[in-house]
XYZ file of N, CA, C and O in Angstrom:
360
model
N 142.628 106.436 137.670
C 142.926 106.737 136.297
C 143.899 105.680 135.784
O 144.919 105.422 136.378
N 143.565 105.062 134.673
C 144.433 104.104 134.020
C 145.105 104.800 132.845
O 144.477 105.588 132.156
N 146.372 104.502 132.626
C 147.133 105.221 131.605
C 147.442 104.319 130.425
O 147.813 103.164 130.588
N 147.260 104.876 129.243
C 147.658 104.234 127.996
C 148.844 105.028 127.478
O 148.776 106.246 127.346
N 149.956 104.367 127.201
C 151.165 105.006 126.690
C 151.373 104.533 125.270
O 151.312 103.337 125.004
N 151.614 105.438 124.339
C 151.791 105.075 122.939
C 153.219 105.346 122.515
O 153.736 106.440 122.706
N 153.843 104.332 121.941
C 155.196 104.461 121.409
C 155.132 104.272 119.900
O 154.526 103.327 119.416
N 155.720 105.192 119.171
C 155.784 105.093 117.715
C 157.252 104.957 117.353
O 158.035 105.871 117.589
N 157.613 103.811 116.826
C 159.018 103.550 116.505
C 159.383 104.184 115.174
O 158.617 104.128 114.220
N 160.572 104.798 115.092
C 161.029 105.314 113.808
C 161.326 104.156 112.866
O 161.625 103.052 113.311
N 161.226 104.400 111.584
C 161.504 103.337 110.617
C 162.255 103.904 109.424
O 162.291 105.102 109.203
N 162.871 103.012 108.666
C 163.505 103.428 107.410
C 162.390 103.813 106.457
O 161.373 103.136 106.382
N 162.573 104.870 105.740
C 161.509 105.347 104.863
C 161.946 105.273 103.404
O 162.931 105.898 103.021
N 161.180 104.542 102.594
C 161.446 104.568 101.154
C 161.000 105.911 100.583
O 160.506 106.766 101.319
N 161.145 106.106 99.284
C 160.776 107.385 98.686
C 159.281 107.663 98.812
O 158.862 108.801 98.754
N 158.489 106.634 98.981
C 157.052 106.779 99.167
C 156.697 106.174 100.514
O 156.997 105.018 100.766
N 156.078 106.949 101.388
C 155.777 106.436 102.715
C 154.628 107.193 103.365
O 154.314 108.308 103.004
N 154.021 106.535 104.341
C 153.003 107.160 105.183
C 153.647 107.472 106.518
O 154.495 106.729 106.999
N 153.241 108.575 107.118
C 153.780 109.000 108.398
C 152.648 109.169 109.395
O 151.599 109.722 109.062
N 152.863 108.686 110.627
C 151.902 108.937 111.701
C 152.168 110.353 112.211
O 153.268 110.660 112.637
N 151.150 111.213 112.128
C 151.322 112.593 112.590
C 150.703 112.821 113.967
O 151.046 113.775 114.649
N 149.783 111.942 114.377
C 149.286 111.989 115.750
C 148.683 110.639 116.100
O 148.159 109.959 115.213
N 148.817 110.234 117.333
C 149.434 110.963 118.426
C 150.954 110.942 118.315
O 151.521 110.136 117.583
N 151.589 111.823 119.046
C 153.049 111.895 119.037
C 153.624 110.765 119.890
O 152.955 110.278 120.808
N 154.851 110.334 119.604
C 155.474 109.300 120.431
C 155.502 109.716 121.903
O 155.764 110.868 122.230
N 155.180 108.780 122.770
C 155.187 109.048 124.205
C 153.908 109.648 124.738
O 153.808 109.932 125.935
N 152.914 109.854 123.880
C 151.642 110.430 124.334
C 150.996 109.525 125.376
O 151.119 108.309 125.317
N 150.317 110.136 126.332
C 149.645 109.391 127.393
C 148.163 109.737 127.396
O 147.788 110.892 127.235
N 147.357 108.714 127.586
C 145.906 108.861 127.597
C 145.336 107.991 128.700
O 145.986 107.057 129.159
N 144.096 108.264 129.094
C 143.405 107.347 129.995
C 142.643 106.345 129.139
O 142.436 106.561 127.935
N 142.205 105.261 129.762
C 141.452 104.253 129.004
C 140.084 104.779 128.576
O 139.452 104.196 127.705
N 139.645 105.881 129.146
C 138.368 106.484 128.756
C 138.519 107.438 127.570
O 137.524 107.833 126.964
N 139.744 107.811 127.242
C 139.977 108.767 126.150
C 139.781 108.128 124.778
O 140.175 106.983 124.557
N 139.189 108.892 123.878
C 139.180 108.514 122.470
C 140.423 109.134 121.857
O 140.621 110.347 121.940
N 141.255 108.297 121.259
C 142.535 108.752 120.711
C 142.377 108.973 119.213
O 141.869 108.109 118.502
N 142.805 110.136 118.760
C 142.743 110.460 117.326
C 144.061 110.060 116.675
O 145.100 110.641 116.973
N 143.998 109.058 115.805
C 145.162 108.619 115.045
C 145.074 109.262 113.666
O 144.067 109.129 112.975
N 146.129 109.980 113.285
C 146.149 110.695 112.012
C 147.443 110.367 111.271
O 148.497 110.168 111.879
N 147.363 110.326 109.950
C 148.548 110.050 109.134
C 148.481 110.860 107.850
O 147.451 111.449 107.527
N 149.597 110.864 107.147
C 149.643 111.534 105.851
C 150.644 110.810 104.972
O 151.538 110.116 105.463
N 150.482 110.967 103.665
C 151.417 110.390 102.701
C 152.508 111.389 102.390
O 152.289 112.600 102.439
N 153.680 110.870 102.042
C 154.787 111.750 101.661
C 154.403 112.557 100.423
O 153.575 112.136 99.622
N 155.012 113.717 100.273
C 154.663 114.613 99.161
C 155.046 114.041 97.802
O 154.515 114.458 96.791
N 155.974 113.072 97.788
C 156.375 112.509 96.502
C 155.559 111.278 96.131
O 155.904 110.542 95.226
N 154.439 111.064 96.825
C 153.603 109.907 96.548
C 152.672 110.239 95.400
O 151.857 111.148 95.496
N 152.773 109.535 94.301
C 151.966 109.839 93.126
C 150.966 108.748 92.807
O 151.305 107.748 92.211
N 149.735 108.934 93.240
C 148.659 108.008 92.928
C 147.677 108.696 92.004
O 147.607 109.910 91.953
N 146.887 107.892 91.308
C 145.841 108.447 90.470
C 144.669 108.971 91.280
O 143.812 109.649 90.772
N 144.630 108.677 92.558
C 143.548 109.105 93.429
C 143.829 108.653 94.843
O 144.845 108.039 95.114
N 142.915 108.935 95.766
C 143.143 108.566 97.169
C 143.082 107.051 97.358
O 142.437 106.333 96.600
N 143.751 106.576 98.411
C 143.702 105.160 98.762
C 142.402 104.861 99.503
O 141.903 105.692 100.259
N 141.859 103.667 99.299
C 140.657 103.249 100.011
C 140.968 103.102 101.499
O 142.106 102.775 101.861
N 139.979 103.340 102.385
C 140.226 103.193 103.825
C 140.824 101.842 104.195
O 141.660 101.757 105.092
N 140.419 100.770 103.515
C 140.930 99.435 103.841
C 142.417 99.296 103.540
O 143.062 98.364 104.012
N 142.990 100.217 102.776
C 144.427 100.160 102.464
C 145.277 100.551 103.668
O 146.459 100.239 103.728
N 144.677 101.245 104.631
C 145.379 101.719 105.826
C 144.995 100.836 107.008
O 143.817 100.739 107.335
N 145.962 100.221 107.680
C 145.682 99.372 108.841
C 146.507 99.834 110.032
O 147.734 99.883 109.962
N 145.826 100.171 111.109
C 146.454 100.579 112.360
C 146.398 99.397 113.318
O 145.315 98.837 113.554
N 147.542 98.998 113.874
C 147.563 97.889 114.817
C 148.327 98.276 116.081
O 149.249 99.089 116.045
N 147.904 97.672 117.169
C 148.567 97.817 118.459
C 149.154 96.453 118.812
O 148.509 95.427 118.577
N 150.355 96.449 119.379
C 150.946 95.177 119.782
C 150.182 94.534 120.933
O 150.346 93.355 121.197
N 149.305 95.275 121.600
C 148.502 94.736 122.714
C 147.068 94.407 122.287
O 146.509 93.413 122.721
N 146.464 95.270 121.461
C 145.046 95.122 121.123
C 144.786 94.607 119.709
O 143.643 94.409 119.336
N 145.828 94.433 118.898
C 145.626 93.983 117.517
C 145.145 95.118 116.634
O 145.470 96.282 116.855
N 144.317 94.777 115.646
C 143.797 95.784 114.709
C 142.921 96.775 115.465
O 141.978 96.384 116.150
N 143.253 98.076 115.334
C 142.450 99.097 116.021
C 141.638 99.947 115.050
O 140.796 100.725 115.471
N 141.889 99.792 113.741
C 141.079 100.517 112.771
C 141.716 100.555 111.403
O 142.879 100.198 111.227
N 140.909 101.001 110.431
C 141.383 101.151 109.060
C 140.982 102.518 108.536
O 139.900 103.014 108.835
N 141.863 103.116 107.778
C 141.636 104.439 107.219
C 142.810 105.339 107.561
O 143.584 105.051 108.472
N 142.978 106.413 106.840
C 144.129 107.279 107.092
C 143.952 108.057 108.389
O 144.925 108.441 109.017
N 142.714 108.247 108.840
C 142.411 108.884 110.121
C 141.393 108.008 110.843
O 140.361 107.671 110.265
N 141.678 107.656 112.097
C 140.726 106.878 112.891
C 140.669 107.422 114.307
O 141.579 108.122 114.751
N 139.604 107.101 115.001
C 139.468 107.377 116.427
C 139.303 106.030 117.108
O 138.532 105.182 116.640
N 140.043 105.803 118.203
C 140.000 104.514 118.880
C 140.287 104.678 120.366
O 140.858 105.688 120.794
N 139.882 103.692 121.148
C 140.266 103.596 122.551
C 141.161 102.373 122.679
O 141.020 101.414 121.909
N 142.081 102.412 123.628
C 143.014 101.303 123.823
C 142.946 100.811 125.262
O 142.580 101.563 126.170
N 143.339 99.566 125.456
C 143.389 98.989 126.798
C 144.556 99.597 127.579
O 145.444 100.242 127.015
N 144.562 99.366 128.886
C 145.613 99.898 129.738
C 146.965 99.292 129.374
O 147.049 98.143 128.960
N 148.022 100.092 129.481
C 149.376 99.609 129.244
C 150.074 100.370 128.128
O 149.529 101.285 127.533
N 151.316 99.956 127.871
C 152.104 100.570 126.800
C 151.776 99.889 125.485
O 151.766 98.663 125.395
N 151.486 100.696 124.471
C 151.132 100.183 123.142
C 152.164 100.653 122.124
O 152.512 101.833 122.098
N 152.611 99.743 121.286
C 153.439 100.096 120.144
C 152.498 100.038 118.939
O 152.022 98.960 118.576
N 152.210 101.195 118.375
C 151.241 101.313 117.293
C 151.964 101.341 115.962
O 152.960 102.055 115.785
N 151.444 100.547 115.036
C 152.025 100.458 113.690
C 150.956 100.823 112.659
O 149.808 100.400 112.776
N 151.366 101.602 111.675
C 150.504 101.918 110.527
C 151.069 101.198 109.310
O 152.233 101.398 108.959
N 150.250 100.366 108.690
C 150.647 99.677 107.459
C 149.762 100.185 106.332
O 148.552 100.330 106.507
N 150.372 100.456 105.181
C 149.616 100.953 104.036
C 149.892 100.063 102.840
O 151.031 99.800 102.490
N 148.809 99.581 102.203
C 148.920 98.780 100.981
C 148.817 99.751 99.813
O 147.740 100.261 99.519
N 149.940 100.023 99.191
C 149.979 100.995 98.097
C 149.433 100.433 96.795
O 149.405 101.105 95.792
N 149.001 99.170 96.827
C 148.406 98.562 95.651
C 149.441 98.122 94.726
O 149.592 97.916 93.662
């Protein structure tokens, strides 16, 4: 069994922000697992409508871009991954 470890670093949050809700920091998976990455926008985020999937970018410091969209499913290579969610608010 090969283990994938995910670390989610805390960050300073402006009044409008996206939050990674899963997986939780420190979660462990095997390389065969499909990992569900989920996020949400802060309640004070006021848009005229939803953001396009391309506005959301999930990256791993080991594997690079792992997907786009507010919710994605992905597999990661073996090792510790620091996952970052970037959102282009337009």
